[in-house]
PDB file of C-alpha atoms in Angstrom:
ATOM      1  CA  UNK A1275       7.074 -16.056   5.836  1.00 33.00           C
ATOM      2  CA  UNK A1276       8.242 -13.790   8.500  1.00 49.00           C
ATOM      3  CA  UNK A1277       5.718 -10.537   8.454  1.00 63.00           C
ATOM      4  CA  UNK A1278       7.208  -8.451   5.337  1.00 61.00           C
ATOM      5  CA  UNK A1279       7.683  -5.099   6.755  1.00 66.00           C
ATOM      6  CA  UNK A1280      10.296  -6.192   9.598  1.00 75.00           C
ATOM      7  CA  UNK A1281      12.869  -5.932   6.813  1.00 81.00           C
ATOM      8  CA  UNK A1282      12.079  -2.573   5.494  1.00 87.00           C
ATOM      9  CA  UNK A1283      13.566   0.393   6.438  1.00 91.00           C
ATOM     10  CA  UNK A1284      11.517   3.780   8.779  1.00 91.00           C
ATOM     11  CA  UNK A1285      11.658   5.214   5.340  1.00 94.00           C
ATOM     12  CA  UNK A1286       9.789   2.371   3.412  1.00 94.00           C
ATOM     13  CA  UNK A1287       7.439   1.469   6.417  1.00 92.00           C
ATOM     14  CA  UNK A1288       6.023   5.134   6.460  1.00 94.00           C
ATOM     15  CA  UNK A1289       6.103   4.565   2.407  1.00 95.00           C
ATOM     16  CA  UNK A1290       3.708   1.760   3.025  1.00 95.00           C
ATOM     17  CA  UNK A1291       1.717   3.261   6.022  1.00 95.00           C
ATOM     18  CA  UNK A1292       1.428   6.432   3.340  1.00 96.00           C
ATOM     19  CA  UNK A1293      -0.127   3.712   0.967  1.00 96.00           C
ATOM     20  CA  UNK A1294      -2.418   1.893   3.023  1.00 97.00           C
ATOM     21  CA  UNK A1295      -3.991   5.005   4.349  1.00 96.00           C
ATOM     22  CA  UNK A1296      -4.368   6.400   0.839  1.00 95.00           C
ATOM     23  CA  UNK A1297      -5.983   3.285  -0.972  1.00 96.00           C
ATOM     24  CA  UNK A1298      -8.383   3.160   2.162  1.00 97.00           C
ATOM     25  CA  UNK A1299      -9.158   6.670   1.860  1.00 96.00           C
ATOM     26  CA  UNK A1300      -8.186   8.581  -0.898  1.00 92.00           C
ATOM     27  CA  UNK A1301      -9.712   8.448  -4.964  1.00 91.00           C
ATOM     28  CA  UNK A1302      -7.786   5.920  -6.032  1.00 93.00           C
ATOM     29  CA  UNK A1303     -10.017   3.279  -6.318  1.00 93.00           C
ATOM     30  CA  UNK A1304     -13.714   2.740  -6.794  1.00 94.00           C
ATOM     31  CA  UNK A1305     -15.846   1.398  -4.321  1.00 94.00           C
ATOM     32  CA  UNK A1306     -17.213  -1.240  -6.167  1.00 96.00           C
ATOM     33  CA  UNK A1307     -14.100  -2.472  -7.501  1.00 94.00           C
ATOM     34  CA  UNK A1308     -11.752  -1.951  -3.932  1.00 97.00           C
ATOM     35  CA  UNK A1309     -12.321  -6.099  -2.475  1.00 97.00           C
ATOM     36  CA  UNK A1310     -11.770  -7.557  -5.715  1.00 96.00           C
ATOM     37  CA  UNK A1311      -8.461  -5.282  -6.113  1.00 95.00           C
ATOM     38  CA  UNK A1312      -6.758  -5.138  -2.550  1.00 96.00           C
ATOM     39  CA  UNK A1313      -8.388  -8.866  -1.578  1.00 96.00           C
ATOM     40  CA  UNK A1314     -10.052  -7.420   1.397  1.00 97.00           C
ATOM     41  CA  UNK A1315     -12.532  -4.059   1.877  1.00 98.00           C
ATOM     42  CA  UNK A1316     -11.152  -0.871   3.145  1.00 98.00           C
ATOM     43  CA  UNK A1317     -11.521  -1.336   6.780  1.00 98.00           C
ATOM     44  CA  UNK A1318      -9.540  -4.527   6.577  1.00 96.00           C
ATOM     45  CA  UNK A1319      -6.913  -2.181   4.698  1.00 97.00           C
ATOM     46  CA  UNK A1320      -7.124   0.877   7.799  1.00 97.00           C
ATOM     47  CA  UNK A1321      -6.318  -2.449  10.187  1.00 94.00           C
ATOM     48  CA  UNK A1322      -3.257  -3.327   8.429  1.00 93.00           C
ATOM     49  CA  UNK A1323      -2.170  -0.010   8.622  1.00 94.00           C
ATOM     50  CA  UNK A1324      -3.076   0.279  12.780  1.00 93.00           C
ATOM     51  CA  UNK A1325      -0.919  -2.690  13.160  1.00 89.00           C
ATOM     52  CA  UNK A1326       2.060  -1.845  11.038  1.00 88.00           C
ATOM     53  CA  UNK A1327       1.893   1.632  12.418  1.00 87.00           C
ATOM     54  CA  UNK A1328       1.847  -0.326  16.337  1.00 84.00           C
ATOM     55  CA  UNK A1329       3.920  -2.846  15.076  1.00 76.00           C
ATOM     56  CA  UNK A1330       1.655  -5.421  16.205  1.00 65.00           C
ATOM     57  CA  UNK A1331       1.387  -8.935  15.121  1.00 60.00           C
ATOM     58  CA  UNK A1332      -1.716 -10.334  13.773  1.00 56.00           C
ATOM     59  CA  UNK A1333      -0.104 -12.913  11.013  1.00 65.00           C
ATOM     60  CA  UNK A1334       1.167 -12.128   7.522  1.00 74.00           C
ATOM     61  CA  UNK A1335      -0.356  -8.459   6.211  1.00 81.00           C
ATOM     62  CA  UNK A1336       2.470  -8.946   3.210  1.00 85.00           C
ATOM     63  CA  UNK A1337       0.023  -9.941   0.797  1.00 90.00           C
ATOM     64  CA  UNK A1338      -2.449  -7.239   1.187  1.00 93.00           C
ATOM     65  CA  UNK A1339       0.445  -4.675   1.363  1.00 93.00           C
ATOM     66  CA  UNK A1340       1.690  -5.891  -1.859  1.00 93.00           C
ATOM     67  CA  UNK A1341      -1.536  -5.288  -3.549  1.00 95.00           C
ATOM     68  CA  UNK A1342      -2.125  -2.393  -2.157  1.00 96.00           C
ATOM     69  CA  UNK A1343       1.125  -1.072  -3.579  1.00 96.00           C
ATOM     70  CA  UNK A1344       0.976  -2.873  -7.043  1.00 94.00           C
ATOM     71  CA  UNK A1345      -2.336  -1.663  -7.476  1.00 95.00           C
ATOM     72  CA  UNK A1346      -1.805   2.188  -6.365  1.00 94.00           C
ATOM     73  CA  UNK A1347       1.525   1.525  -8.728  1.00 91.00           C
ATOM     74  CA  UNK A1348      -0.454  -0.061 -12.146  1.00 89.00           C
ATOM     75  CA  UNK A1349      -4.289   0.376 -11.510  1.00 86.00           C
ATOM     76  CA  UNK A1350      -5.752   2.986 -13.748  1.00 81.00           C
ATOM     77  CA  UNK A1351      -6.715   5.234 -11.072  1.00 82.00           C
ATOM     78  CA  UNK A1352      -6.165   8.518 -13.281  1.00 81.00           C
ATOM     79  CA  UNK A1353      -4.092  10.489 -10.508  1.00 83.00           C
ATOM     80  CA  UNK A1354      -0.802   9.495 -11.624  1.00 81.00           C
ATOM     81  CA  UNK A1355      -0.997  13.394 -12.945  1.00 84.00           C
ATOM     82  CA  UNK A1356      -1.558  14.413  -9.500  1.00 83.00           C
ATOM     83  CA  UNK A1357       0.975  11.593  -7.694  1.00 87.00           C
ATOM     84  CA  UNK A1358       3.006  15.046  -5.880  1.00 88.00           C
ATOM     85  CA  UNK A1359      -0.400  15.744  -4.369  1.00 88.00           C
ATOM     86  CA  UNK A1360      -0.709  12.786  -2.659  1.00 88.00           C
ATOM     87  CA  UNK A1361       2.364  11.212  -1.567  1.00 93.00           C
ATOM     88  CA  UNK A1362       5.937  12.881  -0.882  1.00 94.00           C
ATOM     89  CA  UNK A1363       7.622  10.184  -2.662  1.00 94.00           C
ATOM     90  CA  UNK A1364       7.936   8.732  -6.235  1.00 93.00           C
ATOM     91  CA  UNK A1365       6.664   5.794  -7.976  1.00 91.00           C
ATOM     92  CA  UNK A1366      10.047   4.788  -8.397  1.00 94.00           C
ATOM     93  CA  UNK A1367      10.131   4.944  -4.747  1.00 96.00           C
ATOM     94  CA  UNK A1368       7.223   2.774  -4.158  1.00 95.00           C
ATOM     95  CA  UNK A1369       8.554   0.207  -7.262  1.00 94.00           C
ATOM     96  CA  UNK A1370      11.557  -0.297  -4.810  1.00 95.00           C
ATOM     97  CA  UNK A1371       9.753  -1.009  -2.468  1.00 95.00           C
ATOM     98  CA  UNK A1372       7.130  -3.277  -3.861  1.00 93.00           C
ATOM     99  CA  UNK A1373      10.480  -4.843  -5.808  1.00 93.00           C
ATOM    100  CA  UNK A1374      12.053  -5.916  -1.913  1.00 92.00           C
ATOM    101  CA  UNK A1375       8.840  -7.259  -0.617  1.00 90.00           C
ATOM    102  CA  UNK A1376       8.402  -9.453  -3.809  1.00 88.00           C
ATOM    103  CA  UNK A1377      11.978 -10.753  -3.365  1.00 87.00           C
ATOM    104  CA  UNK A1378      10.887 -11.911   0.028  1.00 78.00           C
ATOM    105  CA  UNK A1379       7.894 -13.655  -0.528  1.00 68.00           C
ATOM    106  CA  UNK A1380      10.129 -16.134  -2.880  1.00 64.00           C
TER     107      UNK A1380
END
């Protein structure tokens, strides 16, 4: 599959740059819990963000962006309260977006 963000809009990539940065960093999701989540720790998560944000090529970062996404989207994480805190955009934003990268992993 040809690396998932190269079909997504500025919009959308800085939607998912947004999301990266805030599952590596921000309270969503507990230490102990992050590898088994996302599939890789966070540092692995702050790499896929330095290359999507250089557009550099290292392979296929689609499946750790879509769990990064589903899981900031349907984890527990008790900040959906706070979600205009953290992000400028809605969930339905991120659904969309999570919904397109889905459709081209098939």
């Amino acid at each position: 599959m040809k690396k998932a963000v190269n079909f997504l809009t500025k919009i959308e990539n800085k939607i998912v740059l947004d999301c990266l940065h805030a599952a590596a960093d921000g309270p969503f999701f507990p230490n102990w819990e992050f590898s088994t989540l996302i599939g890789v720790n966070r540092d692995e998560v702050r790499e896929t963000a330095k290359r999507l944000q250089q557009n550099a090529t290292a392979g296929d970062d689609s499946w750790i962006i879509t769990n990064t996404l589903n899981n900031l989207s349907g984890y527990p994480h008790d900040e959906f309260e706070r979600w205009h805190e953290h992000f400028d955009f809605s969930k339905q934003d991120l659904h969309a977006i999570l919904t397109k990268l889905l459709a081209k992993n098939k």
